Short mmCIF file of C-alpha atoms in Angstrom, two decimals:
data_model
loop_
_atom_site.label_atom_id
_atom_site.label_comp_id
_atom_site.label_asym_id
_atom_site.label_seq_id
_atom_site.Cartn_x
_atom_site.Cartn_y
_atom_site.Cartn_z
CA SER A 1039 89.91 67.83 146.58
CA GLY A 1040 91.56 68.37 143.06
CA THR A 1041 94.77 69.34 144.50
CA ILE A 1042 98.00 67.59 143.92
CA GLY A 1043 98.87 65.74 147.17
CA GLY A 1044 96.55 68.09 149.24
CA ILE A 1045 99.10 70.98 148.40
CA THR A 1046 97.00 74.28 148.97
CA ASN A 1047 99.21 77.19 149.91
CA GLY A 1048 101.91 75.45 151.87
CA PRO A 1049 105.24 73.91 151.18
CA ILE A 1050 105.94 72.61 147.59
CA THR A 1051 108.60 71.50 145.24
CA MET A 1052 108.08 71.07 141.56
CA LEU A 1053 111.15 69.91 139.54
CA GLY A 1054 111.95 68.22 136.31
CA TRP A 1055 114.01 68.39 133.13
CA VAL A 1056 113.29 70.49 130.02
CA LYS A 1057 114.77 70.58 126.61
CA LEU A 1058 113.36 72.99 124.11
CA ASN A 1059 112.69 72.21 120.49
CA SER A 1060 112.77 75.74 119.41
CA GLU A 1061 114.11 78.81 121.36
CA ILE A 1062 111.47 81.23 122.38
CA SER A 1063 111.17 84.23 120.17
CA SER A 1064 107.88 85.90 121.57
CA GLY A 1065 105.61 85.40 124.50
CA GLU A 1066 106.13 82.70 126.97
CA TYR A 1067 106.29 79.04 127.50
CA GLU A 1068 104.50 77.53 130.42
CA ILE A 1069 106.67 74.92 132.09
CA PHE A 1070 105.15 73.80 135.45
CA GLN A 1071 101.90 75.23 136.97
CA HIS A 1072 99.88 74.28 140.08
CA GLN A 1073 97.15 76.23 141.51
CA ASN A 1074 94.56 75.83 144.32
CA GLY A 1075 90.94 76.90 144.21
CA THR A 1076 90.53 76.80 148.10
CA ASN A 1077 93.30 79.28 149.11
CA TYR A 1078 93.76 80.83 145.69
CA VAL A 1079 97.52 80.25 145.50
CA GLU A 1080 99.33 79.58 142.12
CA TYR A 1081 102.98 78.26 141.58
CA TYR A 1082 104.61 78.32 138.23
CA ILE A 1083 107.78 78.38 136.21
CA ARG A 1084 107.53 80.20 132.84
CA TYR A 1085 110.02 80.92 130.16
CA GLN A 1086 109.61 84.30 128.68
CA TYR A 1087 110.81 86.43 125.78
CA ASN A 1088 110.63 89.94 127.19
CA SER A 1089 111.73 92.69 124.94
CA GLY A 1090 114.74 90.82 123.53
CA THR A 1091 115.66 89.15 126.81
CA ARG A 1092 114.93 85.37 127.57
CA ARG A 1093 114.35 84.69 131.17
CA LEU A 1094 112.78 82.15 133.54
CA VAL A 1095 110.13 83.52 135.90
CA PHE A 1096 109.63 81.63 139.16
CA SER A 1097 106.19 82.64 140.87
CA ARG A 1098 103.93 82.19 143.80
CA ASN A 1099 100.82 84.15 142.87
CA ARG A 1100 98.34 84.92 145.58
CA ALA A 1101 95.32 85.77 143.25
CA GLY A 1102 93.67 89.06 143.92
CA VAL A 1103 96.56 89.94 146.29
CA SER A 1104 100.01 89.84 145.14
CA ASN A 1105 102.48 87.99 142.73
CA ASP A 1106 105.55 87.10 144.59
CA ASN A 1107 108.06 86.28 141.90
CA PHE A 1108 111.54 86.76 140.41
CA SER A 1109 113.20 86.31 137.12
CA TYR A 1110 116.53 84.97 135.95
CA ASN A 1111 117.84 85.92 132.50
CA ILE A 1112 119.03 82.94 130.57
CA ALA A 1113 118.76 81.63 127.05
CA LEU A 1114 118.07 77.86 127.36
CA GLY A 1115 118.83 77.05 123.89
CA THR A 1116 117.87 73.84 122.09
CA SER A 1117 120.83 71.51 122.49
CA LEU A 1118 120.86 70.70 126.22
CA TRP A 1119 118.47 69.32 128.96
CA HIS A 1120 118.05 71.64 131.91
CA GLN A 1121 116.65 70.77 135.37
CA LEU A 1122 114.37 73.42 136.74
CA ALA A 1123 112.88 73.53 140.22
CA ILE A 1124 110.66 75.78 142.26
CA THR A 1125 110.45 75.36 146.00
CA TYR A 1126 108.33 77.04 148.70
CA ASP A 1127 108.88 76.49 152.43
CA GLY A 1128 106.11 78.63 154.00
CA THR A 1129 108.16 81.80 153.91
CA THR A 1130 110.51 81.94 150.81
CA LEU A 1131 110.13 81.00 147.09
CA ARG A 1132 113.27 79.70 145.39
CA GLY A 1133 114.19 78.77 141.94
CA TYR A 1134 116.91 76.50 140.54
CA ILE A 1135 118.58 75.73 137.35
CA ASN A 1136 120.62 72.62 137.15
CA GLY A 1137 120.91 72.30 140.88
CA ILE A 1138 122.02 75.80 141.38
CA SER A 1139 119.85 78.42 143.23
CA VAL A 1140 119.18 81.43 140.94
CA GLY A 1141 117.16 83.44 143.35
CA SER A 1142 114.47 83.84 145.86
CA ALA A 1143 111.46 86.02 146.99
CA ALA A 1144 109.67 86.41 150.35
CA ALA A 1145 106.21 85.03 150.13
CA SER A 1146 103.28 84.14 152.49
CA GLY A 1147 99.64 84.15 152.81
CA SER A 1148 96.70 83.18 150.75
CA GLY A 1149 95.03 84.87 147.74
CA SER A 1150 91.51 86.24 147.78
CA SER A 1151 89.73 84.99 144.59
CA GLY A 1152 89.75 83.93 141.02
CA LEU A 1153 91.58 80.46 140.82
CA THR A 1154 90.37 76.97 140.49
CA ASN A 1155 92.28 73.74 140.91
CA TYR A 1156 94.44 73.32 138.08
CA PHE A 1157 97.64 71.44 137.30
CA ALA A 1158 99.64 71.68 134.15
CA LEU A 1159 102.89 70.51 132.61
CA GLY A 1160 104.12 72.25 129.31
CA GLY A 1161 101.13 74.40 128.64
CA ASN A 1162 98.27 76.36 129.89
CA SER A 1163 95.00 76.00 128.04
CA VAL A 1164 93.47 79.19 129.58
CA VAL A 1165 96.07 81.59 128.16
CA SER A 1166 97.35 79.46 125.37
CA THR A 1167 101.09 79.29 126.45
CA TRP A 1168 102.63 76.07 125.20
CA LEU A 1169 106.11 74.68 125.62
CA SER A 1170 107.91 73.80 122.35
CA GLY A 1171 110.01 71.19 123.95
CA LEU A 1172 110.17 68.08 125.97
CA LEU A 1173 109.72 67.42 129.73
CA ASP A 1174 111.17 64.36 131.69
CA ASP A 1175 111.35 63.12 135.17
CA VAL A 1176 108.95 65.60 136.57
CA ALA A 1177 108.28 65.48 140.44
CA ILE A 1178 105.83 67.09 142.76
CA PHE A 1179 106.77 67.16 146.51
CA ASP A 1180 104.54 68.30 149.43
CA ARG A 1181 107.60 69.92 150.94
CA ALA A 1182 110.32 72.22 150.10
CA LEU A 1183 113.50 70.33 149.14
CA SER A 1184 116.56 71.66 150.69
CA ASP A 1185 119.41 73.19 148.49
CA ASP A 1186 121.33 70.04 148.92
CA GLU A 1187 118.51 67.72 147.86
CA VAL A 1188 117.88 69.86 144.66
CA LYS A 1189 121.66 69.53 143.82
CA ALA A 1190 121.59 65.93 144.51
CA SER A 1191 118.54 65.45 142.42
CA TYR A 1192 120.36 67.14 139.55
CA SER A 1193 123.50 65.10 139.93
CA GLY A 1194 121.51 61.81 140.13
CA GLY A 1195 122.72 60.94 143.65
CA ALA A 1196 119.66 61.49 145.64
CA ASP A 1197 116.94 59.24 147.19
CA ILE A 1198 114.32 61.82 148.10
CA ARG A 1199 111.24 61.09 149.98
CA PHE A 1200 108.19 62.47 148.53
CA SER A 1201 106.68 63.43 151.91
CA THR A 1202 107.67 64.60 155.19
CA ASP A 1203 105.43 61.65 156.69
CA SER A 1204 107.84 59.10 158.04
CA THR A 1205 105.54 56.13 157.51
#
């Protein structure tokens, strides 16, 4: 189908570690992106430089309908690794930095047009937003991890199932 694990517009978690090679000083860095051309829904985490403020944007975009997102002001710097995560459980989009929830937004429904199946790590060739950094231990889940699971994955103490399927 061209989708990751059959994820269309339902539950998802994308998480992984990022370490910048250079701090952002203009534009944005694409970190994680998944979009579906059947239901026209896109999930992403971007690091932006916005009028002097550095921030992470966590988004669930319903193409042609609405962009449900929130941002969190933070300068990631270049000396530390950070774990970033975005989850969606069917009604709420959540973002995490280093196992800590940093915001949420109500979100539901499908988009109306304009997206194809696409998955990217560290860049977006359509709009040329490239990460100046490293990614490690990236995982995609077909469900929303709980707060405790995200926290445990950050601390290294989690054995997390990749699916809600018990088999």
